[in-house]
Coordinates of C-alpha atoms in Angstrom, one line a residue:
Chain A
M13 CA -24.9 -31.1 -21.0
A14 CA -25.1 -29.9 -17.4
D15 CA -21.3 -29.9 -17.3
S16 CA -21.0 -27.8 -20.4
H17 CA -23.6 -25.4 -19.0
I18 CA -21.6 -25.0 -15.8
T19 CA -18.4 -24.5 -17.9
K20 CA -20.1 -21.8 -20.0
A21 CA -21.4 -20.0 -16.9
F22 CA -17.9 -20.1 -15.5
D23 CA -16.4 -18.7 -18.7
V24 CA -18.9 -15.8 -18.7
D25 CA -17.8 -15.1 -15.1
L26 CA -14.1 -15.1 -16.1
Q27 CA -14.8 -12.9 -19.1
D28 CA -16.7 -10.4 -17.0
L29 CA -13.8 -10.3 -14.5
A30 CA -11.3 -9.8 -17.3
R31 CA -13.3 -7.0 -18.7
M32 CA -13.5 -5.3 -15.2
V33 CA -9.8 -5.7 -14.6
A34 CA -9.0 -4.2 -18.0
E35 CA -11.3 -1.3 -17.3
M36 CA -9.5 -0.7 -13.9
G37 CA -6.2 -1.0 -15.7
G38 CA -7.2 1.8 -18.1
M39 CA -8.3 4.0 -15.2
A40 CA -5.0 3.4 -13.4
E41 CA -3.0 4.3 -16.5
K42 CA -5.1 7.5 -16.9
Q43 CA -4.6 8.4 -13.2
I44 CA -0.8 8.0 -13.5
A45 CA -0.5 10.0 -16.7
E46 CA -2.8 12.8 -15.5
S47 CA -1.4 13.2 -12.0
V48 CA 2.1 13.7 -13.4
D49 CA 0.8 15.9 -16.2
A50 CA -0.9 18.0 -13.6
L51 CA 2.3 18.1 -11.5
A52 CA 4.4 19.2 -14.5
R53 CA 1.9 21.8 -15.7
R54 CA 0.8 22.9 -12.2
D55 CA -2.7 22.2 -13.3
A56 CA -4.9 22.1 -10.2
R57 CA -8.1 21.4 -12.2
L58 CA -6.6 18.3 -13.8
A59 CA -5.4 17.2 -10.4
Q60 CA -9.0 17.6 -9.0
R61 CA -10.2 15.3 -11.8
V62 CA -7.6 12.6 -10.8
V63 CA -8.8 12.8 -7.2
A64 CA -12.5 12.6 -8.3
L65 CA -11.8 9.4 -10.4
D66 CA -10.5 7.5 -7.3
P67 CA -13.9 6.4 -5.8
Q68 CA -14.8 4.8 -9.2
V69 CA -11.6 2.8 -9.1
D70 CA -12.3 1.7 -5.5
A71 CA -15.8 0.7 -6.4
L72 CA -14.6 -1.4 -9.3
Q73 CA -12.2 -3.2 -7.1
R74 CA -15.0 -4.1 -4.6
E75 CA -17.1 -5.3 -7.5
I76 CA -14.3 -7.5 -8.8
E77 CA -13.7 -8.9 -5.3
E78 CA -17.4 -9.6 -4.8
R79 CA -17.8 -11.2 -8.3
G80 CA -14.6 -13.2 -7.9
I81 CA -15.5 -14.6 -4.5
L82 CA -19.0 -15.5 -5.6
T83 CA -17.7 -17.3 -8.6
I84 CA -15.4 -19.4 -6.5
A85 CA -18.2 -20.2 -4.1
R86 CA -20.7 -21.1 -6.9
R87 CA -18.5 -22.8 -9.4
Q88 CA -15.8 -24.4 -7.2
P89 CA -13.1 -24.0 -9.8
M90 CA -9.8 -25.9 -9.2
A91 CA -6.2 -25.6 -10.4
V92 CA -5.7 -23.0 -13.2
D93 CA -9.4 -21.9 -13.1
L94 CA -9.1 -21.1 -9.5
R95 CA -5.8 -19.3 -10.0
E96 CA -7.5 -17.2 -12.8
I97 CA -9.9 -15.7 -10.2
V98 CA -7.3 -15.3 -7.4
G99 CA -5.2 -13.6 -10.0
A100 CA -7.9 -11.1 -10.9
L101 CA -8.4 -10.3 -7.2
R102 CA -4.7 -9.7 -6.8
V103 CA -4.3 -7.6 -9.9
S104 CA -7.3 -5.4 -9.0
N105 CA -5.7 -4.9 -5.5
D106 CA -2.5 -3.6 -7.1
L107 CA -4.4 -1.4 -9.5
E108 CA -6.4 0.1 -6.6
R109 CA -3.2 0.9 -4.8
I110 CA -1.7 2.5 -7.9
G111 CA -4.8 4.7 -8.1
D112 CA -4.4 5.7 -4.5
L113 CA -0.8 6.7 -5.1
A114 CA -1.8 8.8 -8.1
K115 CA -4.5 10.5 -6.0
N116 CA -1.8 11.4 -3.5
I117 CA 0.3 13.1 -6.1
A118 CA -2.7 15.0 -7.4
K119 CA -3.4 16.3 -3.9
R120 CA 0.2 17.6 -3.7
V121 CA -0.3 19.4 -7.0
I122 CA -3.3 21.2 -5.5
A123 CA -1.2 22.1 -2.4
L124 CA 1.7 23.4 -4.3
G125 CA -0.3 25.9 -6.3
P126 CA 0.9 27.8 -9.4
A127 CA 4.4 28.9 -8.3
S128 CA 7.1 27.6 -10.6
Y129 CA 10.1 25.4 -9.8
P130 CA 13.2 24.1 -11.6
T131 CA 12.0 22.2 -14.7
Q132 CA 15.0 19.8 -14.4
V133 CA 13.6 18.1 -11.3
I134 CA 10.1 17.9 -12.8
R135 CA 11.7 16.2 -15.9
G136 CA 13.2 13.6 -13.6
V137 CA 9.7 12.8 -12.2
E138 CA 8.2 12.8 -15.7
H139 CA 10.9 10.4 -16.9
M140 CA 10.1 8.0 -14.0
S141 CA 6.4 8.2 -14.6
D142 CA 6.9 7.5 -18.4
L143 CA 8.9 4.4 -17.4
V144 CA 6.2 3.2 -14.9
L145 CA 3.4 3.9 -17.3
N146 CA 5.1 1.8 -19.9
Q147 CA 5.8 -1.0 -17.4
L148 CA 2.1 -1.0 -16.4
K149 CA 0.9 -1.1 -20.1
Q150 CA 3.3 -4.0 -20.8
V151 CA 2.3 -6.0 -17.8
L152 CA -1.5 -5.5 -18.3
D153 CA -0.9 -6.7 -21.9
A154 CA 1.0 -9.7 -20.5
Y155 CA -1.9 -10.3 -18.1
A156 CA -4.5 -10.1 -20.9
R157 CA -2.5 -12.6 -23.1
R158 CA -1.2 -14.7 -20.2
D159 CA 2.3 -14.0 -21.6
V160 CA 4.7 -15.1 -18.9
A161 CA 7.8 -14.2 -20.9
K162 CA 6.6 -10.7 -21.3
A163 CA 5.6 -10.5 -17.6
M164 CA 9.1 -11.5 -16.6
E165 CA 10.5 -8.7 -18.8
V166 CA 8.5 -6.2 -16.8
W167 CA 9.5 -7.9 -13.6
R168 CA 13.2 -7.4 -14.4
G169 CA 12.6 -3.8 -15.8
D170 CA 11.7 -2.4 -12.4
E171 CA 15.4 -1.9 -11.6
E172 CA 15.7 0.9 -14.0
I173 CA 12.9 2.8 -12.3
D174 CA 14.5 2.3 -9.0
A175 CA 17.8 3.6 -10.4
V176 CA 16.1 6.8 -11.7
Y177 CA 14.4 7.2 -8.3
N178 CA 17.7 6.9 -6.4
S179 CA 19.3 9.6 -8.5
L180 CA 16.3 11.9 -8.3
F181 CA 16.2 11.4 -4.5
R182 CA 19.8 12.6 -4.2
E183 CA 19.1 15.5 -6.6
L184 CA 16.1 16.7 -4.6
L185 CA 18.0 16.5 -1.3
T186 CA 20.8 18.6 -2.9
Y187 CA 18.3 21.2 -4.0
M188 CA 16.9 21.4 -0.5
M189 CA 20.4 21.9 0.9
E190 CA 21.3 24.6 -1.6
D191 CA 18.3 26.8 -0.8
P192 CA 15.8 26.4 2.1
R193 CA 13.1 28.0 -0.1
N194 CA 13.2 24.8 -2.1
I195 CA 12.4 22.6 0.8
T196 CA 8.6 22.6 0.7
F197 CA 8.1 21.8 -3.0
C198 CA 11.1 19.4 -3.0
T199 CA 9.5 17.5 -0.1
H200 CA 6.2 17.1 -2.1
L201 CA 8.3 16.1 -5.1
L202 CA 10.1 13.5 -3.0
F203 CA 6.8 12.0 -1.9
S204 CA 5.5 12.1 -5.5
A205 CA 8.7 10.3 -6.8
K206 CA 8.4 7.7 -4.0
N207 CA 4.7 7.2 -5.0
I208 CA 5.8 6.6 -8.6
E209 CA 8.5 4.2 -7.5
R210 CA 5.9 2.2 -5.6
M211 CA 3.6 2.1 -8.6
G212 CA 6.5 0.3 -10.3
D213 CA 6.5 -2.2 -7.5
H214 CA 2.8 -2.8 -8.1
A215 CA 3.5 -3.4 -11.8
T216 CA 6.1 -6.1 -10.8
N217 CA 3.5 -7.6 -8.4
I218 CA 1.1 -7.9 -11.4
A219 CA 4.0 -9.6 -13.3
E220 CA 4.3 -12.1 -10.4
T221 CA 0.6 -12.7 -10.6
V222 CA 0.8 -13.5 -14.3
Y223 CA 3.5 -16.0 -13.5
Y224 CA 1.4 -17.5 -10.6
I225 CA -1.6 -18.0 -12.8
A226 CA 0.4 -19.8 -15.5
E227 CA 2.8 -21.8 -13.4
G228 CA 0.8 -22.4 -10.2
K229 CA 3.6 -21.4 -8.0
T230 CA 5.1 -18.2 -6.6
L231 CA 8.3 -16.8 -8.1
A232 CA 11.1 -18.2 -6.0
D233 CA 13.9 -15.8 -6.4
E234 CA 13.7 -12.4 -4.9
R235 CA 13.4 -9.6 -7.4
P236 CA 16.5 -7.5 -7.6
K237 CA 15.7 -4.4 -5.4
G238 CA 17.1 -1.2 -6.8
D239 CA 15.5 1.3 -4.5
T240 CA 18.2 2.0 -2.0
T241 CA 17.0 5.5 -0.9
A242 CA 15.7 4.1 2.4
S243 CA 19.5 3.7 3.0
T244 CA 20.6 6.9 1.4
A245 CA 22.3 9.6 3.4
V246 CA 23.5 12.6 1.4
P247 CA 26.3 14.2 3.4
F248 CA 25.9 17.9 3.8
P249 CA 28.8 19.4 1.8
A250 CA 31.5 20.9 4.1
A251 CA 31.0 24.6 4.2
Chain B
M25 CA -25.1 -36.0 10.0
A26 CA -23.4 -35.2 6.7
D27 CA -24.4 -31.6 7.2
S28 CA -23.0 -31.4 10.7
H29 CA -19.8 -32.9 9.4
I30 CA -19.5 -30.2 6.8
T31 CA -20.3 -27.5 9.4
K32 CA -17.7 -28.9 11.7
A33 CA -15.0 -28.9 8.9
F34 CA -16.0 -25.3 8.0
D35 CA -15.6 -24.3 11.7
V36 CA -12.2 -25.8 11.8
D37 CA -11.2 -23.9 8.7
L38 CA -12.5 -20.7 10.3
Q39 CA -10.7 -21.3 13.5
D40 CA -7.4 -22.0 11.6
L41 CA -7.9 -18.7 9.7
A42 CA -8.6 -16.8 12.9
R43 CA -5.5 -18.2 14.5
M44 CA -3.3 -17.3 11.5
V45 CA -4.7 -13.8 11.4
A46 CA -4.1 -13.3 15.1
E47 CA -0.5 -14.6 14.7
M48 CA 0.0 -12.1 11.9
G49 CA -1.5 -9.3 14.0
G50 CA 1.0 -10.1 16.8
M51 CA 3.8 -9.9 14.3
A52 CA 2.6 -6.6 12.9
E53 CA 2.4 -5.1 16.4
K54 CA 5.9 -6.3 17.1
Q55 CA 7.2 -4.8 13.8
I56 CA 5.7 -1.4 14.6
A57 CA 7.0 -1.3 18.1
E58 CA 10.5 -2.5 17.2
S59 CA 11.0 -0.4 14.1
V60 CA 10.2 2.8 16.1
D61 CA 12.2 1.6 19.1
A62 CA 15.1 1.1 16.7
L63 CA 14.6 4.6 15.3
A64 CA 14.5 6.2 18.7
R65 CA 17.6 4.3 20.0
R66 CA 19.4 4.3 16.6
D67 CA 19.7 0.5 17.0
A68 CA 20.7 -0.9 13.7
R69 CA 20.7 -4.5 15.0
L70 CA 17.1 -4.3 16.1
A71 CA 16.2 -2.7 12.8
Q72 CA 17.8 -5.7 11.0
R73 CA 15.6 -8.0 13.0
V74 CA 12.5 -6.1 11.9
V75 CA 13.6 -6.4 8.2
A76 CA 14.3 -10.1 8.8
L77 CA 10.8 -10.8 10.1
D78 CA 9.1 -9.5 7.0
P79 CA 9.3 -12.6 4.8
Q80 CA 7.5 -14.6 7.6
V81 CA 4.7 -12.1 7.6
D82 CA 4.4 -12.2 3.8
A83 CA 4.4 -16.1 3.9
L84 CA 1.6 -16.1 6.5
Q85 CA -0.5 -13.8 4.3
R86 CA -0.1 -16.1 1.3
E87 CA -1.0 -19.1 3.5
I88 CA -4.2 -17.2 4.7
E89 CA -5.1 -16.4 1.1
E90 CA -4.7 -20.0 0.0
R91 CA -6.5 -21.5 2.9
G92 CA -9.3 -18.9 2.7
I93 CA -9.8 -19.4 -1.1
L94 CA -9.8 -23.2 -0.8
T95 CA -12.3 -23.0 2.0
I96 CA -14.6 -20.9 -0.2
A97 CA -14.3 -23.4 -3.1
R98 CA -14.8 -26.5 -0.9
R99 CA -17.5 -25.4 1.5
Q100 CA -19.3 -22.8 -0.6
P101 CA -20.2 -20.7 2.4
M102 CA -22.8 -18.0 2.0
A103 CA -23.8 -14.8 3.8
V104 CA -22.0 -14.2 7.0
D105 CA -19.9 -17.4 6.6
L106 CA -18.6 -16.1 3.3
R107 CA -17.9 -12.7 4.8
E108 CA -15.9 -14.2 7.6
I109 CA -13.4 -15.6 5.1
V110 CA -13.4 -12.5 2.9
G111 CA -12.8 -10.6 6.1
A112 CA -9.8 -12.7 7.0
L113 CA -8.3 -12.1 3.5
R114 CA -8.8 -8.4 3.8
V115 CA -7.4 -8.1 7.3
S116 CA -4.3 -10.2 6.4
N117 CA -3.8 -7.9 3.4
D118 CA -3.8 -4.8 5.7
L119 CA -1.4 -6.5 8.2
E120 CA 1.0 -7.4 5.4
R121 CA 1.1 -3.7 4.3
I122 CA 1.7 -2.6 7.9
G123 CA 4.6 -5.0 8.1
D124 CA 6.0 -3.5 4.8
L125 CA 5.8 0.0 6.2
A126 CA 7.6 -1.0 9.4
K127 CA 10.3 -2.7 7.3
N128 CA 10.7 0.6 5.4
I129 CA 11.2 2.5 8.7
A130 CA 13.8 -0.1 9.8
K131 CA 15.7 0.3 6.6
R132 CA 15.9 4.0 7.2
V133 CA 17.3 3.4 10.7
I134 CA 20.1 1.3 9.2
A135 CA 20.8 4.2 6.7
L136 CA 20.8 6.9 9.3
G137 CA 23.5 5.3 11.4
P138 CA 24.4 6.2 15.0
A139 CA 24.6 10.1 14.7
S140 CA 22.2 11.8 17.1
Y141 CA 19.4 14.2 16.3
P142 CA 16.9 16.3 18.2
T143 CA 15.0 14.1 20.7
Q144 CA 12.0 16.4 20.3
V145 CA 11.2 15.2 16.8
I146 CA 11.8 11.6 17.7
R147 CA 9.3 12.0 20.5
G148 CA 6.7 13.2 18.0
V149 CA 7.3 10.0 15.9
E150 CA 7.2 7.8 19.1
H151 CA 3.9 9.5 20.1
M152 CA 2.4 8.8 16.7
S153 CA 3.5 5.1 16.8
D154 CA 2.1 4.7 20.4
L155 CA -1.3 5.9 19.1
V156 CA -1.1 3.6 16.0
L157 CA -0.1 0.6 18.0
N158 CA -3.0 1.2 20.4
Q159 CA -5.4 1.5 17.5
L160 CA -4.1 -1.7 16.0
K161 CA -4.4 -3.6 19.3
Q162 CA -7.9 -2.3 19.8
V163 CA -9.1 -3.1 16.2
L164 CA -7.5 -6.6 16.3
D165 CA -9.4 -7.2 19.6
A166 CA -12.6 -5.9 18.0
Y167 CA -12.0 -8.2 15.1
A168 CA -11.4 -11.2 17.4
R169 CA -14.7 -10.5 19.3
R170 CA -16.6 -9.2 16.3
D171 CA -17.2 -6.1 18.3
V172 CA -18.6 -3.5 15.8
A173 CA -19.0 -0.7 18.4
K174 CA -15.3 -1.0 19.4
A175 CA -14.2 -1.1 15.7
M176 CA -16.2 2.1 15.1
E177 CA -14.2 3.7 18.0
V178 CA -11.0 2.8 16.2
W179 CA -12.4 4.1 12.9
R180 CA -13.1 7.5 14.4
G181 CA -9.8 7.6 16.4
D182 CA -7.7 7.8 13.3
E183 CA -8.2 11.6 13.1
E184 CA -6.0 12.1 16.2
I185 CA -3.1 10.3 14.5
D186 CA -3.6 12.4 11.4
A187 CA -3.5 15.6 13.5
V188 CA -0.2 14.6 15.2
Y189 CA 1.2 13.7 11.8
N190 CA 0.2 17.1 10.4
S191 CA 2.0 19.0 13.2
L192 CA 5.0 16.7 13.0
F193 CA 5.2 17.3 9.2
R194 CA 5.3 21.1 9.7
E195 CA 7.8 20.8 12.5
L196 CA 10.2 18.7 10.4
L197 CA 10.0 21.1 7.5
T198 CA 10.8 23.9 9.9
Y199 CA 13.9 22.0 11.2
M200 CA 15.0 21.5 7.6
M201 CA 14.7 25.2 6.9
E202 CA 16.6 26.2 10.0
D203 CA 19.7 24.2 9.2
P204 CA 20.5 22.3 5.9
R205 CA 22.4 19.7 8.0
N206 CA 19.1 18.5 9.3
I207 CA 17.7 17.8 5.8
T208 CA 18.8 14.2 5.3
F209 CA 17.6 12.8 8.7
C210 CA 14.5 14.9 8.6
T211 CA 13.6 13.5 5.2
H212 CA 13.9 10.0 6.6
L213 CA 11.8 11.0 9.6
L214 CA 9.2 12.5 7.3
F215 CA 8.9 9.2 5.4
S216 CA 8.9 7.3 8.7
A217 CA 6.1 9.5 10.0
K218 CA 4.1 9.1 6.8
N219 CA 4.6 5.3 7.1
I220 CA 3.1 5.4 10.6
E221 CA 0.2 7.6 9.4
R222 CA -0.5 5.0 6.7
M223 CA -0.4 2.2 9.3
G224 CA -3.2 4.1 11.0
D225 CA -5.2 4.0 7.7
H226 CA -4.8 0.2 7.6
A227 CA -6.1 0.0 11.2
T228 CA -9.2 1.9 10.1
N229 CA -9.5 -0.5 7.0
I230 CA -9.6 -3.4 9.5
A231 CA -12.3 -1.6 11.5
E232 CA -14.3 -1.3 8.2
T233 CA -13.8 -5.0 7.7
V234 CA -15.2 -5.8 11.1
Y235 CA -18.2 -3.7 10.2
Y236 CA -18.6 -5.5 6.8
I237 CA -18.4 -9.0 8.4
A238 CA -21.1 -8.1 10.9
E239 CA -23.4 -5.9 8.8
G240 CA -22.9 -7.4 5.3
K241 CA -22.4 -3.9 3.8
T242 CA -19.7 -1.4 3.4
L243 CA -19.5 1.7 5.6
A244 CA -21.4 4.3 3.8
D245 CA -20.1 7.6 5.1
E246 CA -16.5 8.6 4.3
R247 CA -14.2 8.5 7.2
P248 CA -13.2 12.0 8.3
K249 CA -9.7 12.5 6.7
G250 CA -7.3 14.3 9.0
D251 CA -4.1 14.0 7.0
T252 CA -3.9 17.3 5.2
T253 CA -0.1 17.3 4.7
A254 CA -0.4 16.4 1.0
S255 CA -1.9 19.9 0.9
T256 CA 0.6 21.5 3.3
A257 CA 2.9 24.2 2.2
V258 CA 5.1 25.7 4.9
P259 CA 6.1 29.2 3.8
F260 CA 9.7 30.0 4.0
P261 CA 10.0 32.6 6.8
A262 CA 11.0 35.9 5.4
A263 CA 14.7 36.5 5.9

């Protein structure tokens, strides 16, 4: 009787954590979509809203941490029960960082102002963010269902985002070389694209957490890394 | 007797955690110093060593997480004892991210190769990294001694790093506009400088953790944010 009471209390704790993580996930998706929407439409007011949402995301992460840690201390869960809570802490950490990255993009939108720039490069950024948003939706779904196979799909899918980022990186550098007037906005787009690429990394971290919860071990093989721009040097075309 | 036995076991856990965090801190300091050294001297071999150190830092973080969580589950600490462990988890998280940022700089060194570039801009990056390294040393010392006053000094000191970053950001954009041949390396230096600025943010996070451990609450007032480059637009000088 006492045992079933403890189990029930633990289940309530777990459900509350799951609800908070799902809420955070929804916020992070919103932040990604709106920050890139604001970038594409040069919408400073929308960008302001993305910035304004960030403290709520941060507060939710602290709440999840506090609730998770207290649950561990009170219920002393072991094995998969313990991993469930550690998993919620890890996922909320990744979601908080995604929110930060979206906020940084939104700040750049506010900086860039209303001046227009080539739609082609913006489309590249939008394409990347569509891919990342889909990855995040899929992995949050995999997390909610404890679906390891689906999580592994997301884990492998990050390579495509990295490939798009690599080609966008080169494209932006080329624009900068063609006309110095492009340099300021291309720099902000470069940082925005890098932010989106890193959001993709956080989606794969969440995939690794789903694996860890289910399997009780860390993914052994290194994820194929597709972002090679840290080692990209676009040669200046000979005059 | 049983109580003092439990207390002693808990103290051993805490000491082990403190030792592991200190070890991680030393590694992170080394990664910062060596990555920027490699950048200044165009030393690809040193950069390779920074990259190679990263898995050890990551492994140490996982070990701290595991040990910390198990200690919470086994010993059920409350109040300041619980915060000590949560604090170790948070600090190790920030140190892991600092290591990642240093690794990213090192990868850029490998990409840039041996070609030389203006020493003036490199000096700006070195100056920033000296400031950040000092902040990190101070805050790790504050953490080891639970010295809240010292931690608050670090917390306030981040503004100077942000100011140096802002001026470096403008300087690099100007170099890019002056000569398109500067664009590739200046882009990598921009990302490197941004990485160092973010290391500074992690040092202030650690300062906040020291405050949290001692005071049991989160720093209420927002830290003065000095990085305004997300809202920087350097106008192209009229031809």
